[in-house]
mmCIF file of C-alpha atoms in Angstrom:
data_model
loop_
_atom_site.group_PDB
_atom_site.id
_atom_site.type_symbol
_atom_site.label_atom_id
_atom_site.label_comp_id
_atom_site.label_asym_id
_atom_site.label_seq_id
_atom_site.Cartn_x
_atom_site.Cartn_y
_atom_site.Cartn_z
ATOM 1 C CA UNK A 1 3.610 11.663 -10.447
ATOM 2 C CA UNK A 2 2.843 11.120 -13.918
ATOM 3 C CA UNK A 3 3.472 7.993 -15.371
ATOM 4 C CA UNK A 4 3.773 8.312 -19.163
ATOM 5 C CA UNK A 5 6.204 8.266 -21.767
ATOM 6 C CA UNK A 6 8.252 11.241 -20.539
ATOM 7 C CA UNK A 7 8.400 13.667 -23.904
ATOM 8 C CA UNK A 8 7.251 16.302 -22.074
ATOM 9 C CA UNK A 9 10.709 16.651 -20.745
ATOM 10 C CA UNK A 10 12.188 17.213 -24.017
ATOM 11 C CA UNK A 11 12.380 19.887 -25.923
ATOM 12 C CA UNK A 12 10.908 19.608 -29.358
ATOM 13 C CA UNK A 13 13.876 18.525 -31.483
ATOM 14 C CA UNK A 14 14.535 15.864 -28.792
ATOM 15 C CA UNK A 15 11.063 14.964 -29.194
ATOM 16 C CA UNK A 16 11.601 14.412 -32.712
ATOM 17 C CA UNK A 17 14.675 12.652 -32.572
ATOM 18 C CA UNK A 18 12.977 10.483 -30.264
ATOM 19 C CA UNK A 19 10.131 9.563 -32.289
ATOM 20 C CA UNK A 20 12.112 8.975 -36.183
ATOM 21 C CA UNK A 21 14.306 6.680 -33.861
ATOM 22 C CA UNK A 22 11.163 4.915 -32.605
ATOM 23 C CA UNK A 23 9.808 4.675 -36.369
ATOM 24 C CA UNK A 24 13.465 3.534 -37.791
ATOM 25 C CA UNK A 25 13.826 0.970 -35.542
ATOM 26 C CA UNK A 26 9.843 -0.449 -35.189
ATOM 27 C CA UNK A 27 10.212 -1.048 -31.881
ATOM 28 C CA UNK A 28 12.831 -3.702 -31.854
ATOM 29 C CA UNK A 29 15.995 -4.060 -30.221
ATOM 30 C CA UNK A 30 19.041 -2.679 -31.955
ATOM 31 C CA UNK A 31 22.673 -2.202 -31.634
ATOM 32 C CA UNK A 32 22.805 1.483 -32.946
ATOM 33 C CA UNK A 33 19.487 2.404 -31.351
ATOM 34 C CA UNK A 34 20.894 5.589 -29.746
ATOM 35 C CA UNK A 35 23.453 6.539 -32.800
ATOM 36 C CA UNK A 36 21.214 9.783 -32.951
ATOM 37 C CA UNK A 37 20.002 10.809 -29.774
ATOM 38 C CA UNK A 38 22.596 9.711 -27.365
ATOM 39 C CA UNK A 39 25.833 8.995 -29.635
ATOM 40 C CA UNK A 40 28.230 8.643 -26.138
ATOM 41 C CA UNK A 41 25.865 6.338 -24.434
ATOM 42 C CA UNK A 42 27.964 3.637 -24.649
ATOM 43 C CA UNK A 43 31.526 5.470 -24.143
ATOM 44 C CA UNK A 44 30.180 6.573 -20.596
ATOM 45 C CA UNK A 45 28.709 3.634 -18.992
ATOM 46 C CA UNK A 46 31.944 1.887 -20.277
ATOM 47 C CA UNK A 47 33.927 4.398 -18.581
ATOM 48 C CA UNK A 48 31.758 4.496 -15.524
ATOM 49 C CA UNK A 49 31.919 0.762 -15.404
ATOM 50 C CA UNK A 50 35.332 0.623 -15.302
ATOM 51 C CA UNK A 51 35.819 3.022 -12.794
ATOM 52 C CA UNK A 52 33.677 1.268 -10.012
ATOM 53 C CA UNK A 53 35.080 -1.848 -10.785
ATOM 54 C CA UNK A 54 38.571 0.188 -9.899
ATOM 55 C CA UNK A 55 36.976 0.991 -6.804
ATOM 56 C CA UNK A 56 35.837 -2.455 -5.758
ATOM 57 C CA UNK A 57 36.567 -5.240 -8.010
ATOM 58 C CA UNK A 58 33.158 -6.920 -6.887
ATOM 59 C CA UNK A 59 31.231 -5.080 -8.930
ATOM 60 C CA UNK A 60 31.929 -6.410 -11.842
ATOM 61 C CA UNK A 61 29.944 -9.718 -10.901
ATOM 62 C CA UNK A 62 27.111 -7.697 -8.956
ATOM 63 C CA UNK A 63 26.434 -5.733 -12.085
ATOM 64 C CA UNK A 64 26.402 -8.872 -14.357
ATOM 65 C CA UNK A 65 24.176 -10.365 -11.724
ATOM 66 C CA UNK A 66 21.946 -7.407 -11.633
ATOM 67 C CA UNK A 67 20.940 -7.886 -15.316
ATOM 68 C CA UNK A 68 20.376 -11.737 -14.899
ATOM 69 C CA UNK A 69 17.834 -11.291 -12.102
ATOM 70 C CA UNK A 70 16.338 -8.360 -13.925
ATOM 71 C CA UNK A 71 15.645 -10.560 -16.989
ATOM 72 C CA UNK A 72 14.440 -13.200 -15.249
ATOM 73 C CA UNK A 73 11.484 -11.347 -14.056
ATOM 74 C CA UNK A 74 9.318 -10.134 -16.422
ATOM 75 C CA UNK A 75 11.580 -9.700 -19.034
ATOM 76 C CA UNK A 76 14.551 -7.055 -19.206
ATOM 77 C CA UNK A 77 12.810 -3.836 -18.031
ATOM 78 C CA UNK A 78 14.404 -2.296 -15.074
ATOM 79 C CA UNK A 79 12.017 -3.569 -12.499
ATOM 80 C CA UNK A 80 14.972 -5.148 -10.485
ATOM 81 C CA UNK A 81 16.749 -1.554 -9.790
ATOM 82 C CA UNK A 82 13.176 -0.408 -8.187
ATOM 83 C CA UNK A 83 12.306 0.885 -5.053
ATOM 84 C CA UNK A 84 9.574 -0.066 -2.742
ATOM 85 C CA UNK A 85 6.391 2.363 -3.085
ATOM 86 C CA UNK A 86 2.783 2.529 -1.921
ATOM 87 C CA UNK A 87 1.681 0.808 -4.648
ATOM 88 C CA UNK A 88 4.276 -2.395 -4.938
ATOM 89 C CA UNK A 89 6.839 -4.041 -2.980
ATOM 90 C CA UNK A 90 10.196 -4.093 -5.167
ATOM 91 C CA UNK A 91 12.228 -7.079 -6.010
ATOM 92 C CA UNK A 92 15.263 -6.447 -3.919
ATOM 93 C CA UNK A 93 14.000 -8.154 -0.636
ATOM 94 C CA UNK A 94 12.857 -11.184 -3.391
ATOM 95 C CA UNK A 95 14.717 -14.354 -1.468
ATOM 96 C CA UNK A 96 17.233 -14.105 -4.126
ATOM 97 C CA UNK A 97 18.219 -10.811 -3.905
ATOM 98 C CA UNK A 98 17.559 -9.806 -0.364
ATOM 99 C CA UNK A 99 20.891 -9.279 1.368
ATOM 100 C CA UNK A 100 23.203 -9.971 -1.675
ATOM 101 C CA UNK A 101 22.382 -7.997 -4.748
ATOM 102 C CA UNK A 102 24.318 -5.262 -5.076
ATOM 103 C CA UNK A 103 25.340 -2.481 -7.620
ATOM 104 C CA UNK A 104 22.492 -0.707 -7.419
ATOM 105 C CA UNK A 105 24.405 2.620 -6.143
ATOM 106 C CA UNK A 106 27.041 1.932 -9.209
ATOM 107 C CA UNK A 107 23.758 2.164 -11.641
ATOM 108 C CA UNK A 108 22.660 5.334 -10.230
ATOM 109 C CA UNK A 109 26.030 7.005 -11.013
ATOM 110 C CA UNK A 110 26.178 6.266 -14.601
ATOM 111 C CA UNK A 111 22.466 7.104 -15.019
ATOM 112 C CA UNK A 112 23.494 10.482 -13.421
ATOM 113 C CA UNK A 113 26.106 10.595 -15.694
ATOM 114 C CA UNK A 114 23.749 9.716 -18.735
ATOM 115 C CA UNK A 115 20.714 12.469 -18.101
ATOM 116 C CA UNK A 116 23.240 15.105 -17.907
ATOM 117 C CA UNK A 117 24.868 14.174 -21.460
ATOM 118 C CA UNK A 118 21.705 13.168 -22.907
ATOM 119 C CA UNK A 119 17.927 13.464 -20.634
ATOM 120 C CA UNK A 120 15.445 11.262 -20.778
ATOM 121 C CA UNK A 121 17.038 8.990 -23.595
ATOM 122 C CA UNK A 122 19.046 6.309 -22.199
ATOM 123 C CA UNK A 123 16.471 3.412 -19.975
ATOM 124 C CA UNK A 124 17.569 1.910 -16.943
ATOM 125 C CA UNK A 125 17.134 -1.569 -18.488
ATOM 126 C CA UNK A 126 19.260 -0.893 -21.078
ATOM 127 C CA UNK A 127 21.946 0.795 -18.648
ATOM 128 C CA UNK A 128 22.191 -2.609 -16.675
ATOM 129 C CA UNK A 129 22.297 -4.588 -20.066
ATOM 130 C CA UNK A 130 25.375 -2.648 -21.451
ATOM 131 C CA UNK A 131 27.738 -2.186 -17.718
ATOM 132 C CA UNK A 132 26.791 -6.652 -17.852
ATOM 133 C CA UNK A 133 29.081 -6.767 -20.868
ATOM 134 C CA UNK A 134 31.276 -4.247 -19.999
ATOM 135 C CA UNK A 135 31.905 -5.365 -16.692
ATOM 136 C CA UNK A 136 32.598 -8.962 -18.336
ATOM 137 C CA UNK A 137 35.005 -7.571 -21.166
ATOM 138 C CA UNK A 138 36.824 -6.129 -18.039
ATOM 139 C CA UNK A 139 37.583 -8.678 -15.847
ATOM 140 C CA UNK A 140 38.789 -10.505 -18.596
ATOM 141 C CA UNK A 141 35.860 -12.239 -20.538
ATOM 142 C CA UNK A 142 33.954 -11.856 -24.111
ATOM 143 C CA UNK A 143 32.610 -9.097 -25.655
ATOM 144 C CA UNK A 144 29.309 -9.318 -27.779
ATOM 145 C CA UNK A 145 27.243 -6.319 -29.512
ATOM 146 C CA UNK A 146 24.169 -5.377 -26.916
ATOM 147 C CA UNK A 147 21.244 -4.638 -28.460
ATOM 148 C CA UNK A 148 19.321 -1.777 -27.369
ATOM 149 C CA UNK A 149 16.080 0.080 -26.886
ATOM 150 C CA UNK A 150 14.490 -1.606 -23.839
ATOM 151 C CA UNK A 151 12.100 0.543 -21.987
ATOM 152 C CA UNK A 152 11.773 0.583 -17.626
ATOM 153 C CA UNK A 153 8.766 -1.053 -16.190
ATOM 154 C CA UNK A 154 6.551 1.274 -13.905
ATOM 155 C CA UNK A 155 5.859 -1.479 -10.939
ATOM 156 C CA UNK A 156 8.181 -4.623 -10.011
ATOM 157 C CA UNK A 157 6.842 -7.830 -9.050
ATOM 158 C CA UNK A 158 8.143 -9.259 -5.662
ATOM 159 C CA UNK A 159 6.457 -12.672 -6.403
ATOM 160 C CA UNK A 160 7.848 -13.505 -9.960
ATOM 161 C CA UNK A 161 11.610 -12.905 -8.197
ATOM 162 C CA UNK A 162 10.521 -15.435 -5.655
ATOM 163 C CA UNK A 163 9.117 -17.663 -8.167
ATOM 164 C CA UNK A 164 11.485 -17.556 -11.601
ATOM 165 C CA UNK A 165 15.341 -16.310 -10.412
ATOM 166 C CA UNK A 166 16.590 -19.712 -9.915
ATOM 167 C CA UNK A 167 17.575 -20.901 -6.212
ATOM 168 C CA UNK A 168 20.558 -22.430 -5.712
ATOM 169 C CA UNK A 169 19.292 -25.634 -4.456
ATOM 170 C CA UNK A 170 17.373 -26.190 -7.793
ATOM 171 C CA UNK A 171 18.883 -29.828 -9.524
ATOM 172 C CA UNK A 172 19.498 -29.817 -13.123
ATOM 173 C CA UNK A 173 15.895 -30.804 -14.165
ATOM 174 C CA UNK A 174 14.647 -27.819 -12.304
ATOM 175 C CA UNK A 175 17.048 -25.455 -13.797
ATOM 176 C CA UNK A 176 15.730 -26.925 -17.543
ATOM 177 C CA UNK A 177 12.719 -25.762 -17.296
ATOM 178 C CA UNK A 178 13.110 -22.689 -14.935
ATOM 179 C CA UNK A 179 15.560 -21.405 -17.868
ATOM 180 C CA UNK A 180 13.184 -22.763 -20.622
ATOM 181 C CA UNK A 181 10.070 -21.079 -19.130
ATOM 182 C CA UNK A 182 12.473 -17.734 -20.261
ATOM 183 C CA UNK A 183 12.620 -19.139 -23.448
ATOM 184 C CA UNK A 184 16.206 -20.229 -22.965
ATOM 185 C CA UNK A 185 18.097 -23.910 -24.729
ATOM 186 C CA UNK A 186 20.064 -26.166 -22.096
ATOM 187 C CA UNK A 187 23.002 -24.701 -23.961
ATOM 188 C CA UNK A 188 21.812 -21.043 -22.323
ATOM 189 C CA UNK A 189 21.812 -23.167 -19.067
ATOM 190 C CA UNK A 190 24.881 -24.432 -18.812
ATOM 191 C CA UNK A 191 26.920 -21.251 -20.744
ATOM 192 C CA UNK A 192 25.277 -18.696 -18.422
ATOM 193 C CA UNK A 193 26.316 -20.401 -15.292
ATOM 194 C CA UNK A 194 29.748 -19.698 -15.994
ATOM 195 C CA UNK A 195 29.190 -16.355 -14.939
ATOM 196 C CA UNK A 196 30.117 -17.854 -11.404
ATOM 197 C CA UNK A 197 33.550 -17.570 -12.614
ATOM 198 C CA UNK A 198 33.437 -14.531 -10.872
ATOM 199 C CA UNK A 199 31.678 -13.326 -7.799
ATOM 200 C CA UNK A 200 30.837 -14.860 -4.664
ATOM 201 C CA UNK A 201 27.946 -16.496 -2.562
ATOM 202 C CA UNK A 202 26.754 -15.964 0.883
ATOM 203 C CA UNK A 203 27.328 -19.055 3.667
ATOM 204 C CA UNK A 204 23.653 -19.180 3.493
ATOM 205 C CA UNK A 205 23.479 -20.146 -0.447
ATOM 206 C CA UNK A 206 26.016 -22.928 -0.104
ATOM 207 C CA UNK A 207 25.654 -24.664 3.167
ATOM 208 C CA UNK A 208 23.222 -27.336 2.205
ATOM 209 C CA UNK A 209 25.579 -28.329 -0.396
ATOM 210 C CA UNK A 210 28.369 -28.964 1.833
ATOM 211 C CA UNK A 211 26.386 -30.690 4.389
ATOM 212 C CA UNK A 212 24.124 -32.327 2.680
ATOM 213 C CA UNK A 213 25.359 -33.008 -0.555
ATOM 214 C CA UNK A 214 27.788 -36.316 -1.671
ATOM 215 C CA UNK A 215 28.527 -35.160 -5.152
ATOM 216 C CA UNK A 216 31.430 -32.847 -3.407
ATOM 217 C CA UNK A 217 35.000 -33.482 -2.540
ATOM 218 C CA UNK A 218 35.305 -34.293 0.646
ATOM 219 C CA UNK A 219 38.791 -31.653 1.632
ATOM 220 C CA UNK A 220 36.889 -29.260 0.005
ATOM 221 C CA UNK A 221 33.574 -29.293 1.602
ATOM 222 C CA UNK A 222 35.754 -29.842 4.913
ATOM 223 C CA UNK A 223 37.423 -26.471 4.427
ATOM 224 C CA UNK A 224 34.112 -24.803 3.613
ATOM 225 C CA UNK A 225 32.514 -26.048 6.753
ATOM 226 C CA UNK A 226 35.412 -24.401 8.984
ATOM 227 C CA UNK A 227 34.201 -20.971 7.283
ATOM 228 C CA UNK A 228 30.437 -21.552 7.152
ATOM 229 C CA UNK A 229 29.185 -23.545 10.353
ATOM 230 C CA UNK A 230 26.100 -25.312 10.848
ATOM 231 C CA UNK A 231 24.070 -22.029 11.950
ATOM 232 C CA UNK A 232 25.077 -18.648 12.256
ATOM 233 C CA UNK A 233 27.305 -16.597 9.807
ATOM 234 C CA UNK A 234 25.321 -16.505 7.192
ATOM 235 C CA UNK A 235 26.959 -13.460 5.185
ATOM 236 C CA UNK A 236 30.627 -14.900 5.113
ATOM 237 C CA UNK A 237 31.454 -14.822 1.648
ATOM 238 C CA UNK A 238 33.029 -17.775 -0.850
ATOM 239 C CA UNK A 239 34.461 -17.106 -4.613
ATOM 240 C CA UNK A 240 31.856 -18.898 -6.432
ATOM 241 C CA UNK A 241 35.117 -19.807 -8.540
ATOM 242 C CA UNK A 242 37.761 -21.272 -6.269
ATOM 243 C CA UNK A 243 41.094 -19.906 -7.562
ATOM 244 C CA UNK A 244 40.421 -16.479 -9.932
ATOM 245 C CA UNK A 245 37.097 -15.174 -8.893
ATOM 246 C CA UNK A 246 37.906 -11.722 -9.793
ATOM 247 C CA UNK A 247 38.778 -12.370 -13.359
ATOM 248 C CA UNK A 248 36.224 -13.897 -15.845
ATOM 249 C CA UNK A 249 37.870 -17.208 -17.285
ATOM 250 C CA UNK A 250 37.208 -20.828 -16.969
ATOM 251 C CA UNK A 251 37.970 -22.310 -14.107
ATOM 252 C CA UNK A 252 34.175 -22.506 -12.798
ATOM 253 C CA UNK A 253 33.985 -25.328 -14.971
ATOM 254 C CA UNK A 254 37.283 -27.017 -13.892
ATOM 255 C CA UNK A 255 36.544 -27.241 -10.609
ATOM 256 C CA UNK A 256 33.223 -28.582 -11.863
ATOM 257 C CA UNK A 257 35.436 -31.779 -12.964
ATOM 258 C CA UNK A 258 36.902 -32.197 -9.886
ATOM 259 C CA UNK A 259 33.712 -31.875 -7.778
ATOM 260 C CA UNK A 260 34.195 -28.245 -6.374
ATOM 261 C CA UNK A 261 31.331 -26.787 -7.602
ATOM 262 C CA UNK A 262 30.313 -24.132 -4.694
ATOM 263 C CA UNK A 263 26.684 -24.678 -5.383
ATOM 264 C CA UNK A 264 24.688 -27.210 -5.252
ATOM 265 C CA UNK A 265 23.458 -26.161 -8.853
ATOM 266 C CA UNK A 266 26.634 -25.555 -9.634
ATOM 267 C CA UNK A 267 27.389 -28.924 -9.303
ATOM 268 C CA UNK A 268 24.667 -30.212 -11.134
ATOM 269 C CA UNK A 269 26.110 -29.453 -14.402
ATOM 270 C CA UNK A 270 28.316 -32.458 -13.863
ATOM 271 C CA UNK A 271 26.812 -34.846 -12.347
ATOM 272 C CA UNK A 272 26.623 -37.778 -14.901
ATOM 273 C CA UNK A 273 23.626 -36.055 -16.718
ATOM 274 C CA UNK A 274 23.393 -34.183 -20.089
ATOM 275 C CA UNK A 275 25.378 -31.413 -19.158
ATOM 276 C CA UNK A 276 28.741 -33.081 -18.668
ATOM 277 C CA UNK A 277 30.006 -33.062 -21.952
ATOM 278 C CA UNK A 278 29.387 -29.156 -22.200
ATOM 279 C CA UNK A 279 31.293 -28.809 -19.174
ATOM 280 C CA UNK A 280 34.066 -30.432 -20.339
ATOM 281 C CA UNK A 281 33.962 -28.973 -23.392
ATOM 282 C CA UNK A 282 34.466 -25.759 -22.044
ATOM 283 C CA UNK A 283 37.611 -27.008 -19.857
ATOM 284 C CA UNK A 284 39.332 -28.207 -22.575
ATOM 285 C CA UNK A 285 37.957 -24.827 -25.153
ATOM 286 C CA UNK A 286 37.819 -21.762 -23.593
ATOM 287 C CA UNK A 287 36.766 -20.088 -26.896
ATOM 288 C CA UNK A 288 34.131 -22.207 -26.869
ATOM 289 C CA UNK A 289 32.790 -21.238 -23.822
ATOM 290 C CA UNK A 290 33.528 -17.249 -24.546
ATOM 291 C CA UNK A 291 31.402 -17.856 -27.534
ATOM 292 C CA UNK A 292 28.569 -19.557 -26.355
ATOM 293 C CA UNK A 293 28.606 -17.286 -23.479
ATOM 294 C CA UNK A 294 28.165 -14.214 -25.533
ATOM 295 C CA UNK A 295 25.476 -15.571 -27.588
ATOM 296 C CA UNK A 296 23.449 -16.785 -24.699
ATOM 297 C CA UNK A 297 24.122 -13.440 -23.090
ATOM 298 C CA UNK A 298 22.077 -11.973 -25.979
ATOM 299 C CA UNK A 299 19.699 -14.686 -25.908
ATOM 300 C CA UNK A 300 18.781 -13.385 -22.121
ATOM 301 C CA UNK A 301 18.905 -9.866 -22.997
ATOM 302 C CA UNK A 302 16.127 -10.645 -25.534
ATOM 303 C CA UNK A 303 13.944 -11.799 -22.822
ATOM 304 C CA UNK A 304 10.324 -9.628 -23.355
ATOM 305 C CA UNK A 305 11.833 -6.001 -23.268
ATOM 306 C CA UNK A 306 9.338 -3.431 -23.540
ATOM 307 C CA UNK A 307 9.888 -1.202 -26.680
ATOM 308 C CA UNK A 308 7.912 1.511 -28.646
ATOM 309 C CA UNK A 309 5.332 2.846 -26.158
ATOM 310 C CA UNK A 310 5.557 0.568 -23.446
ATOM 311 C CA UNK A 311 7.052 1.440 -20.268
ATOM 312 C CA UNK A 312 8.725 4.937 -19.993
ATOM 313 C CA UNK A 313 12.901 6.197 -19.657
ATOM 314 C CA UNK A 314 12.919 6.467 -16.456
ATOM 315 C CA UNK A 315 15.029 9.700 -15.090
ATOM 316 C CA UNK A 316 15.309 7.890 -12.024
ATOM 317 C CA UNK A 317 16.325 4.248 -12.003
ATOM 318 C CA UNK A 318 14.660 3.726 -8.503
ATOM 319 C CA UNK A 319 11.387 5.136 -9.404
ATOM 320 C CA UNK A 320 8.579 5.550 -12.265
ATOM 321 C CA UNK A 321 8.492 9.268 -13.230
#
C-alpha cells in the first residue's frame, strides 16, 4: 500500500485547501488549523467523546491515557493506536500498555465519523489529542485550547514504549528525568500525574507498593492486599483515586497527604522530596492544579509532532495507508 501523503484521495479543491492550510500555518501546531478544511472537527469528536463516555464512564481516563503513552513515544504521532504488521511490532503489547490500554475501539468510531464529514483531513494523532481534553472537561476537569496539525507516523516502535512510558515502580528521581528526556519541567511531573484522579490500575501495577513499600498507610495497604493477593489476579482493578475516580478533581493529591497513593510513583510525589509542596499546593488550590494541569497538558501535546510533509492522515487509525 502506498505510503505517502494521501492527496491523491482528494479531489482537487481539497487538495488545495490542504496545501494554503499547510503554507498558512508553516507547519506548526495551531488551534484553528482545520477552520477551512474540516470546520466540525472539533464539534464531532466532542460529541463522540461524550457519548462513549455515556456508555462506559472508563473511557474517559483510557482516552486521556491513550494520548500520554502516545506522546511519550516518539512524540505525538499516532503510533500508539497502530496495529502489528510485517514490517513492525506495534506498541500495544509494550509492558505498559499490554493488557490495560484501552479506547482504541472509541478512536476508531470518531475517526469513522470524521472521514465521512471531512476525508483524509483530520490525523489520528490529533484525534487522540482533542477526545484527551474533552474527555477531561467531561468528567469534570479543565479545559485548555489543543493545538492542532499533527501528522500519524507510518511504523510504531515497540522498544521506545518499553523504554520511555514511565513504569510505575519508577521513584521520583527516575520520573525527573524520564519526563525531562520529553522535554518536560518537574512542574509537568507532578501536574500530569493528577490525571490518576481518574481511572484505575491493574493488581499487577500496584502490588509491590503494598507489599513492599513503608511509605503507605498501613489500613489501607491492608485492604488492598485482601483484593490483590500475593500471586494471581492480576487484572482486578483499583481507582487510582480512592473516593471519585470517575470524576476529574483533586483528591489524587489528598490521599497523597495521607499516604494513599495507589502507586508506588504515585506516592513518590510526597515523600519528603521536592515535590511535596506542589502536592499540597494543589490540596489546598484546586485552581491551581486545573491550571497547571492544562498548561502541562499542552506542554505534552507539543512533544515532536510531525507536521508539513512528514507522516501522512491516516484513513485508518490502525494502519499506514
Amino acid at each position: 500500500m502506498a505510503r505517502g501523503n494521501n492527496l491523491h484521495h482528494l479531489p482537487l479543491q481539497g487538495i488545495l485547501i490542504v496545501v494554503l492550510t499547510l503554507l498558512v500555518h508553516g507547519g506548526k501546531l495551531s488551534p484553528d488549523y482545520y477552520s477551512s478544511t474540516c470546520p466540525q472537527a472539533l464539534s464531532i469528536v466532542k460529541k463522540e467523546v461524550i457519548a462513549a463516555i455515556k456508555k462506559e464512564t472508563r473511557i474517559g481516563a483510557s482516552l486521556l491515557r491513550l494520548h500520554f503513552h502516545d506522546c511519550f513515544v516518539n512524540g505525538c504521532d499516532g503510533s500508539v493506536l497502530l496495529d502489528d504488521n510485517s514490517t513492525f511490532t506495534g506498541e500495544k503489547t509494550a509492558r505498559p500498555n499490554n493488557g490495560s490500554l484501552r479506547g482504541f475501539d472509541a478512536v476508531d468510531h470518531i475517526k469513522t465519523k470524521l472521514e465521512k464529514a471531512c476525508p483524509g483531513i483530520v490525523s489520528c494523532a490529533d484525534i487522540l489529542a482533542i477526545a484527551a481534553r474533552d474527555s477531561t472537561v467531561y468528567l469534570g476537569g479543565p479545559s485548555w485550547v489543543v493545538r492542532l496539525g499533527r501528522r500519524d507516523s507510518l511504523t510504531a516502535n515497540k522498544t521506545a514504549a518499553n523504554t520511555f512510558i514511565p513504569a510505575p515502580t519508577l521513584n521520583l528521581s527516575a520520573l525527573k528525568s524520564n519526563f525531562a528526556v520529553q522535554g518536560l519541567s518537574f512542574k509537568d511531573l507532578v501536574a500530569l500525574s493528577g490525571s490518576h484522579t481518574i481511572g484505575f490500575a491493574r493488581c499487577i501495577s500496584f502490588r509491590s507498593h503494598i507489599y513492599n513499600d513503608t511509605n503507605i498507610d498501613s489500613s489501607f495497604a491492608s485492604s488492598l492486599k485482601k483484593k490483590c493477593p500475593v500471586s494471581g489476579k492480576d487484572n482486578v482493578l483499583q481507582g487510582l483515586d480512592l473516593q471519585t475516580a470517575l470524576n476529574f478533581d483533586n483528591d489524587y493529591y489528598q490521599n497523597l497527604l495521607i499516604k494513599k497513593g495507589l502507586l508506588h510513583s504515585d506516592q513518590q510525589l510526597y515523600n519528603g522530596n521536592a515535590a511535596d509542596s506542589l502536592v499540597r499546593n494543589y490540596v489546598l488550590h484546586p485552581s491551581s492544579f486545573f491550571e497547571d494541569f492544562a498548561k502541562s497538558m499542552i506542554n505534552m501535546g507539543n512533544i515532536s509532532p510531525l507536521t508539513g510533509k512528514k507522516g501522512e492522515i491516516r484513513l485508518n487509525c490502525r494502519k499506514a495507508n
